[in-house]
PDB file of C-alpha atoms and ligand atoms in Angstrom:
ATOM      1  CA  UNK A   1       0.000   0.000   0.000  1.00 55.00           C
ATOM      2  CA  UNK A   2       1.040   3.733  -0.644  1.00 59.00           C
ATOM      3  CA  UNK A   3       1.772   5.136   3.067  1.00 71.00           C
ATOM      4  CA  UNK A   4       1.956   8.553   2.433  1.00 81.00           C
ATOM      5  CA  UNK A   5      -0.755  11.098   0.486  1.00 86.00           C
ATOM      6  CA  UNK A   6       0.334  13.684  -2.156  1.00 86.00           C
ATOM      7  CA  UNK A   7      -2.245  16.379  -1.919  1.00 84.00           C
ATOM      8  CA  UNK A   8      -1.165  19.620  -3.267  1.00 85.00           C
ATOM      9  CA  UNK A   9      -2.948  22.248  -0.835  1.00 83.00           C
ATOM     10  CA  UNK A  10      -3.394  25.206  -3.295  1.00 88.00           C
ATOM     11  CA  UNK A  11      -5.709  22.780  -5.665  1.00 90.00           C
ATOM     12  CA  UNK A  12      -9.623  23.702  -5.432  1.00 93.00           C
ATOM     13  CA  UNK A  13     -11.845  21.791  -3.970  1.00 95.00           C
ATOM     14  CA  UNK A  14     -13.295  19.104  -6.460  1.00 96.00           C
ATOM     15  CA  UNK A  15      -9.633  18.867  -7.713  1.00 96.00           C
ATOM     16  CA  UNK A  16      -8.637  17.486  -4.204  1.00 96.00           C
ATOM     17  CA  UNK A  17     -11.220  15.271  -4.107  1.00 97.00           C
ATOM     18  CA  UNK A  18     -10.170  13.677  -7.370  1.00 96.00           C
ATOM     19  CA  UNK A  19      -6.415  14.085  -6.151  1.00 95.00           C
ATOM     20  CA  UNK A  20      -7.192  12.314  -2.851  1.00 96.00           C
ATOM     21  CA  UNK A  21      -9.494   9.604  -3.576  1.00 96.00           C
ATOM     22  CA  UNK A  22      -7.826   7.179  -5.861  1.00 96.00           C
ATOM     23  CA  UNK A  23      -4.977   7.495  -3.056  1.00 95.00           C
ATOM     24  CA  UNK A  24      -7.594   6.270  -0.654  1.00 96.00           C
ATOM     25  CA  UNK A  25      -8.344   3.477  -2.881  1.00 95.00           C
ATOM     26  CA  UNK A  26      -4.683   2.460  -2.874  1.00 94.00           C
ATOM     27  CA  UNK A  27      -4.343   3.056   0.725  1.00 93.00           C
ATOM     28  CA  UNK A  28      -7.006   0.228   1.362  1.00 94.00           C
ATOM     29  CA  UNK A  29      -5.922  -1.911  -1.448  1.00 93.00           C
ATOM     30  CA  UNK A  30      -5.554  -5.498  -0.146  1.00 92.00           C
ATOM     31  CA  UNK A  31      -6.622  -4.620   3.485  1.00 94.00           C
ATOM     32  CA  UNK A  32      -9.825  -5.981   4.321  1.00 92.00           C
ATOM     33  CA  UNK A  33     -10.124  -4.704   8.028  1.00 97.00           C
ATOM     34  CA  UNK A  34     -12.728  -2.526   8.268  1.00 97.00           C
ATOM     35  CA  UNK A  35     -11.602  -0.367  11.280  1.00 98.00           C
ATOM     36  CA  UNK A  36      -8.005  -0.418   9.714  1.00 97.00           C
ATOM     37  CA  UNK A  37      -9.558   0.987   6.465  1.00 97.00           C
ATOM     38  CA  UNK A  38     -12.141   3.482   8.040  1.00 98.00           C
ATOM     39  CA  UNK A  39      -8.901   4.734  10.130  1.00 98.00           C
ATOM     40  CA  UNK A  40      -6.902   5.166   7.218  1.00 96.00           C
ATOM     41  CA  UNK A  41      -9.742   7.341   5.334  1.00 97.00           C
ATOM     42  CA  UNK A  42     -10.597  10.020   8.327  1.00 98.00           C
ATOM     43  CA  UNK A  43      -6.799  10.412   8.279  1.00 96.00           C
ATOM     44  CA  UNK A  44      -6.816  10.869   4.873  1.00 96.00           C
ATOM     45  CA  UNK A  45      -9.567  13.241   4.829  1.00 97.00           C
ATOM     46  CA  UNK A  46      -8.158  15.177   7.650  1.00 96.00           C
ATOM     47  CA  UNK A  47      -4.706  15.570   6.104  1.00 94.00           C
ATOM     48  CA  UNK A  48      -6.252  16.821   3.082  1.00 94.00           C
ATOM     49  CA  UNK A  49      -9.073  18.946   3.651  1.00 95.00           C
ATOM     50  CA  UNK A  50      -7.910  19.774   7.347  1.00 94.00           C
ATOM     51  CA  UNK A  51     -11.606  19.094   8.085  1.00 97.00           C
ATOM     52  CA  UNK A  52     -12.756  20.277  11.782  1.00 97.00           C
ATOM     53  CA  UNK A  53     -14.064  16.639  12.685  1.00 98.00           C
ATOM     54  CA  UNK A  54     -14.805  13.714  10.070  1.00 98.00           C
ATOM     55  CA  UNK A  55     -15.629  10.305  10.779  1.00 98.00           C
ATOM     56  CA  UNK A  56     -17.379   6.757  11.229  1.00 98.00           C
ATOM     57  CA  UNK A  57     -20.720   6.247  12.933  1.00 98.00           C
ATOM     58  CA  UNK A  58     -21.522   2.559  12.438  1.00 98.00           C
ATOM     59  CA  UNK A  59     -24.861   0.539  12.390  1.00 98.00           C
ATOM     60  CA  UNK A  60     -24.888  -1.218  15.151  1.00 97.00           C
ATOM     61  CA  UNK A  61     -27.206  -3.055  17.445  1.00 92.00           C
ATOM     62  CA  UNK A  62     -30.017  -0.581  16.516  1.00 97.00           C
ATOM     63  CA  UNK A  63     -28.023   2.521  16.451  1.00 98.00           C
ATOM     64  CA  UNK A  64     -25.033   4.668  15.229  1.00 98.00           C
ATOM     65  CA  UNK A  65     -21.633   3.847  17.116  1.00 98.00           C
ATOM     66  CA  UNK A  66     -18.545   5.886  16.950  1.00 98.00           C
ATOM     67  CA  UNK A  67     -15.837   4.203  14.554  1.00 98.00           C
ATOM     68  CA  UNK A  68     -13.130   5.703  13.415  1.00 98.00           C
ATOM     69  CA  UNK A  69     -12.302   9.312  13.481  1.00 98.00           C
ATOM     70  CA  UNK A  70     -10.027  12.635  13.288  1.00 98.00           C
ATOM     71  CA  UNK A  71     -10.859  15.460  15.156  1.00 97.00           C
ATOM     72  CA  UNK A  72     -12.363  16.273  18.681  1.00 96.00           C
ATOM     73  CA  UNK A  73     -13.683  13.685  21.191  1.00 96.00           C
ATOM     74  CA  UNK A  74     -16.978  13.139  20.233  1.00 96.00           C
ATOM     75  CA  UNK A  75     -20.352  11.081  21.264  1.00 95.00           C
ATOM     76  CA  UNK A  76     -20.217   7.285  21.148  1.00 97.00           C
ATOM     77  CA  UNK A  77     -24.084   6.589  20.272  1.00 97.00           C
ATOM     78  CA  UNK A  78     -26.455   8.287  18.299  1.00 97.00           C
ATOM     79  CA  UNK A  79     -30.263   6.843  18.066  1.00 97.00           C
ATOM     80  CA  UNK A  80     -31.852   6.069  14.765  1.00 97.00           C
ATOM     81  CA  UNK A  81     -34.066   9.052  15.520  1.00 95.00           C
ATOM     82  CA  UNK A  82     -31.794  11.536  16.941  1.00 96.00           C
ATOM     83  CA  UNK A  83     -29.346  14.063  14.935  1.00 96.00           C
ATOM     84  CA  UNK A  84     -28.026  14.794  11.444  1.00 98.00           C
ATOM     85  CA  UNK A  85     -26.369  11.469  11.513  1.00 98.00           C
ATOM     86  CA  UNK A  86     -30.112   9.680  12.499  1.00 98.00           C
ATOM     87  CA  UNK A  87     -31.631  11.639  10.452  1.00 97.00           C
ATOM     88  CA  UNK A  88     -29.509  10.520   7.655  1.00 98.00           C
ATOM     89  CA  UNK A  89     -29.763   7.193   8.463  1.00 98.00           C
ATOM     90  CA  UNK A  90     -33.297   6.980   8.437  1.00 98.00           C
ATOM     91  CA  UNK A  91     -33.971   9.463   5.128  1.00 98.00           C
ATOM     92  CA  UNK A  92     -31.519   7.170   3.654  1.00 98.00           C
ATOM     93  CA  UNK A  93     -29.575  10.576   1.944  1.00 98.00           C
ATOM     94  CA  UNK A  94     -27.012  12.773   2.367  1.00 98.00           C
ATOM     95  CA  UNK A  95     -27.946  15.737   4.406  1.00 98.00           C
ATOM     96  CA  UNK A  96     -26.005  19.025   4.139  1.00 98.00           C
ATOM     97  CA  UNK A  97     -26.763  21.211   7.042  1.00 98.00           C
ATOM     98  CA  UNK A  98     -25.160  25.193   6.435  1.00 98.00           C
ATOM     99  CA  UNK A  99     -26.047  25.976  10.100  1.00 97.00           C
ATOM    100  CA  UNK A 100     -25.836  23.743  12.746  1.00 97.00           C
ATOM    101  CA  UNK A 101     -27.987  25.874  15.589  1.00 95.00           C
ATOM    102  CA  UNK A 102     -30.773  26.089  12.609  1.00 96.00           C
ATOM    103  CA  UNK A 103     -31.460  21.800  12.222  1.00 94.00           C
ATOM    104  CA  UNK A 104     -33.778  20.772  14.731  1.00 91.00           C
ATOM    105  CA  UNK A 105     -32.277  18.010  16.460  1.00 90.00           C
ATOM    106  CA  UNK A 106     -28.809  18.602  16.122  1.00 91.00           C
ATOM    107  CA  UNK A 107     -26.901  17.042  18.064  1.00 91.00           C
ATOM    108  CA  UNK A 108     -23.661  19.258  19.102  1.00 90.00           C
ATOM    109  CA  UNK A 109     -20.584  17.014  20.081  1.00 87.00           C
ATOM    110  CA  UNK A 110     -18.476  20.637  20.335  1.00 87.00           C
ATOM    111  CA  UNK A 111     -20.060  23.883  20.523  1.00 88.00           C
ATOM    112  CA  UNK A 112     -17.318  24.542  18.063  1.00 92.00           C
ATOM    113  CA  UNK A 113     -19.198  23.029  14.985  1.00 94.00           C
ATOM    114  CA  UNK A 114     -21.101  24.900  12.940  1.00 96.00           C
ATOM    115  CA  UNK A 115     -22.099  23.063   9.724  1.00 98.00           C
ATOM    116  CA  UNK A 116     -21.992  19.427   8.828  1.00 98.00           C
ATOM    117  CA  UNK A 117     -22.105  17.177   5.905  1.00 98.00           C
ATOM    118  CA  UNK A 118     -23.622  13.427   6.657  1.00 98.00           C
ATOM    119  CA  UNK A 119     -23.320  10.907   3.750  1.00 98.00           C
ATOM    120  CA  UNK A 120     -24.768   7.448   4.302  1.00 98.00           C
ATOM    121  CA  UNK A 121     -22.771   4.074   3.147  1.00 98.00           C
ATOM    122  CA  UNK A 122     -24.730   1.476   2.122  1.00 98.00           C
ATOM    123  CA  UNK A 123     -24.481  -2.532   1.644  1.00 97.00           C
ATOM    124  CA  UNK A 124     -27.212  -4.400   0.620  1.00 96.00           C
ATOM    125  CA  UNK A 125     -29.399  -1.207   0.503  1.00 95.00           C
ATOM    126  CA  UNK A 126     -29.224  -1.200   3.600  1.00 97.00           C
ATOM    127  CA  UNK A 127     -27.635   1.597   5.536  1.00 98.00           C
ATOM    128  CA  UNK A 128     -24.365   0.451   7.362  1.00 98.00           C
ATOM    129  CA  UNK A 129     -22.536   3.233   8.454  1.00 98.00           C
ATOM    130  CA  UNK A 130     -22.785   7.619   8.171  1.00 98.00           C
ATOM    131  CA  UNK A 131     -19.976   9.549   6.850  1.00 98.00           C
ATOM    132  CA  UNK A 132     -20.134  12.574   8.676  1.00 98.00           C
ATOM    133  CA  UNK A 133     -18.301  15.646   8.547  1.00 98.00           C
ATOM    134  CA  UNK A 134     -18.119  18.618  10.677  1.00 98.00           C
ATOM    135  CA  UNK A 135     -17.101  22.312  10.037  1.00 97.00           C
ATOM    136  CA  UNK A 136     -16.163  25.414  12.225  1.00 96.00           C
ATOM    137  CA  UNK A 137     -17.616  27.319   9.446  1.00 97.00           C
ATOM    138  CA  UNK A 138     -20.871  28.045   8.893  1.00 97.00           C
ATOM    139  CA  UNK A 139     -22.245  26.457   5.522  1.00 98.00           C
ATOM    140  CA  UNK A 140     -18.712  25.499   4.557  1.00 97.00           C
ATOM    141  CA  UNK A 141     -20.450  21.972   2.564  1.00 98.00           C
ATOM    142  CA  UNK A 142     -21.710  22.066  -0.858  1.00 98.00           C
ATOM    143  CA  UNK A 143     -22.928  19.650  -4.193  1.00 98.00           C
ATOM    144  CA  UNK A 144     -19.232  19.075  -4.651  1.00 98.00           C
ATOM    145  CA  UNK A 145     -18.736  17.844  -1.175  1.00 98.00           C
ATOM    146  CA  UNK A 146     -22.108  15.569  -1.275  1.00 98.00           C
ATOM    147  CA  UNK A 147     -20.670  14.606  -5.169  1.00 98.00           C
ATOM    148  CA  UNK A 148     -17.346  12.954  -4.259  1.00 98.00           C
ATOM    149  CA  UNK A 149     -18.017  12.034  -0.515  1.00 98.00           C
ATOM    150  CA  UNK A 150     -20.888   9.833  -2.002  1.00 98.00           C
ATOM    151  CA  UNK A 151     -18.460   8.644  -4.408  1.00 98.00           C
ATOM    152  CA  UNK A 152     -16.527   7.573  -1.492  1.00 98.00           C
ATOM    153  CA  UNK A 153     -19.400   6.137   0.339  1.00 98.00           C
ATOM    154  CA  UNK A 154     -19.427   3.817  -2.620  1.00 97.00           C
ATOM    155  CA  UNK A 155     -16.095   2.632  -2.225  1.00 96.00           C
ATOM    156  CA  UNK A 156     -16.447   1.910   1.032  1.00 97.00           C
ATOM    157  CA  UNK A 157     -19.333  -0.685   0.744  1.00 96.00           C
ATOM    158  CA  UNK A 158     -16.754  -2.407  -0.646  1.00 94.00           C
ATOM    159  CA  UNK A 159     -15.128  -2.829   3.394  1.00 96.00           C
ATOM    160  CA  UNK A 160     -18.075  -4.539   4.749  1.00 96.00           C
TER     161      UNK A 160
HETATM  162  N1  SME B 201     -23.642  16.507  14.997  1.00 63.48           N
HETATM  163  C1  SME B 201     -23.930  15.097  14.838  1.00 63.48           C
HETATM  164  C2  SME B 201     -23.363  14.293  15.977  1.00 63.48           C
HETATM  165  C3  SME B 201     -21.995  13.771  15.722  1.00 63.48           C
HETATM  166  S1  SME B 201     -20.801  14.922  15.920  1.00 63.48           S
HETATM  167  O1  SME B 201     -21.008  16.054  15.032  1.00 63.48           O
HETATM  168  C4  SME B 201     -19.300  14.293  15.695  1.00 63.48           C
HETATM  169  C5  SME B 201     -25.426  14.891  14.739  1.00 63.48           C
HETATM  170  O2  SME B 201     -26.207  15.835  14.955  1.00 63.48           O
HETATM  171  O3  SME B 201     -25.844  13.777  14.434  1.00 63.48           O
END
């Protein structure tokens, strides 16, 4: 596997994501531990996009667990009904949210976040784990985040 990123910092957005993600597909290539994978990616993600918080919430015994993750300590279960990360689970979609204090529900791990991108992964079609992503910026997520993180979602059904 390739065990270090090239991710030239001055390139726009969508041209990172097509920088970084093959690199994530080579970073998992011939691993097939899930947690070793999943850790891989939020580091991946955080070394490239410097994101505030991004990682794994996994399906679980009826609800979302922590997995995997870069970024502040954050909470270890979320219910199906509760949050941007329920809510995604159960809408089955990716949910931007541009300001945090504005969804009701939210659920705020740091007072610190203030918009969030959640991106379901599915196997089966059934949901097995949210994607989610946390700013300090307000509405810092857009189509071209929801674009190439589901595109990455995709990939990763291939890890369970
Ligand atoms: N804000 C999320 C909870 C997870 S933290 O952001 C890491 C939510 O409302 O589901």
């Amino acid at each position: 596997m390739a065990e270090s990123l090239i991710i030239d910092s001055t390139l726009e957005k969508a041209e990172k994501y097509k920088a970084l993600l093959p690199q994530i597909e080579a970073l998992v290539t011939g691993e097939n531990d899930l947690i070793a994978n999943l850790a891989n990616t939020m580091a991946a993600l955080k070394q490239g996009f410097n994101f505030f918080w991004v990682g794994a919430y996994l399906v679980k015994d009826g609800e979302l667990v922590l997995g995997p993750f870069q970024g502040p300590v954050a909470c270890t279960r979320i219910a199906f009904t509760r949050g941007v990360c329920g809510a995604s689970y159960s809408r089955q979609e990716t949910i931007i949210v541009p300001d945090v204090d504005a969804f009701p529900g939210h659920i705020a791990c740091s007072s610190d976040s203030k918009s969030e991108i959640v991106v379901p992964v599915f196997k089966n079609e059934q949901v097995v784990m949210v994607l989610d992503v946390d700013s300090n910026k307000l509405d810092d997520f857009d189509e071209t985040d929801k674009y190439y993180l589901e595109q990455l979602a995709t990939l990763m059904t291939n890890w369970f």
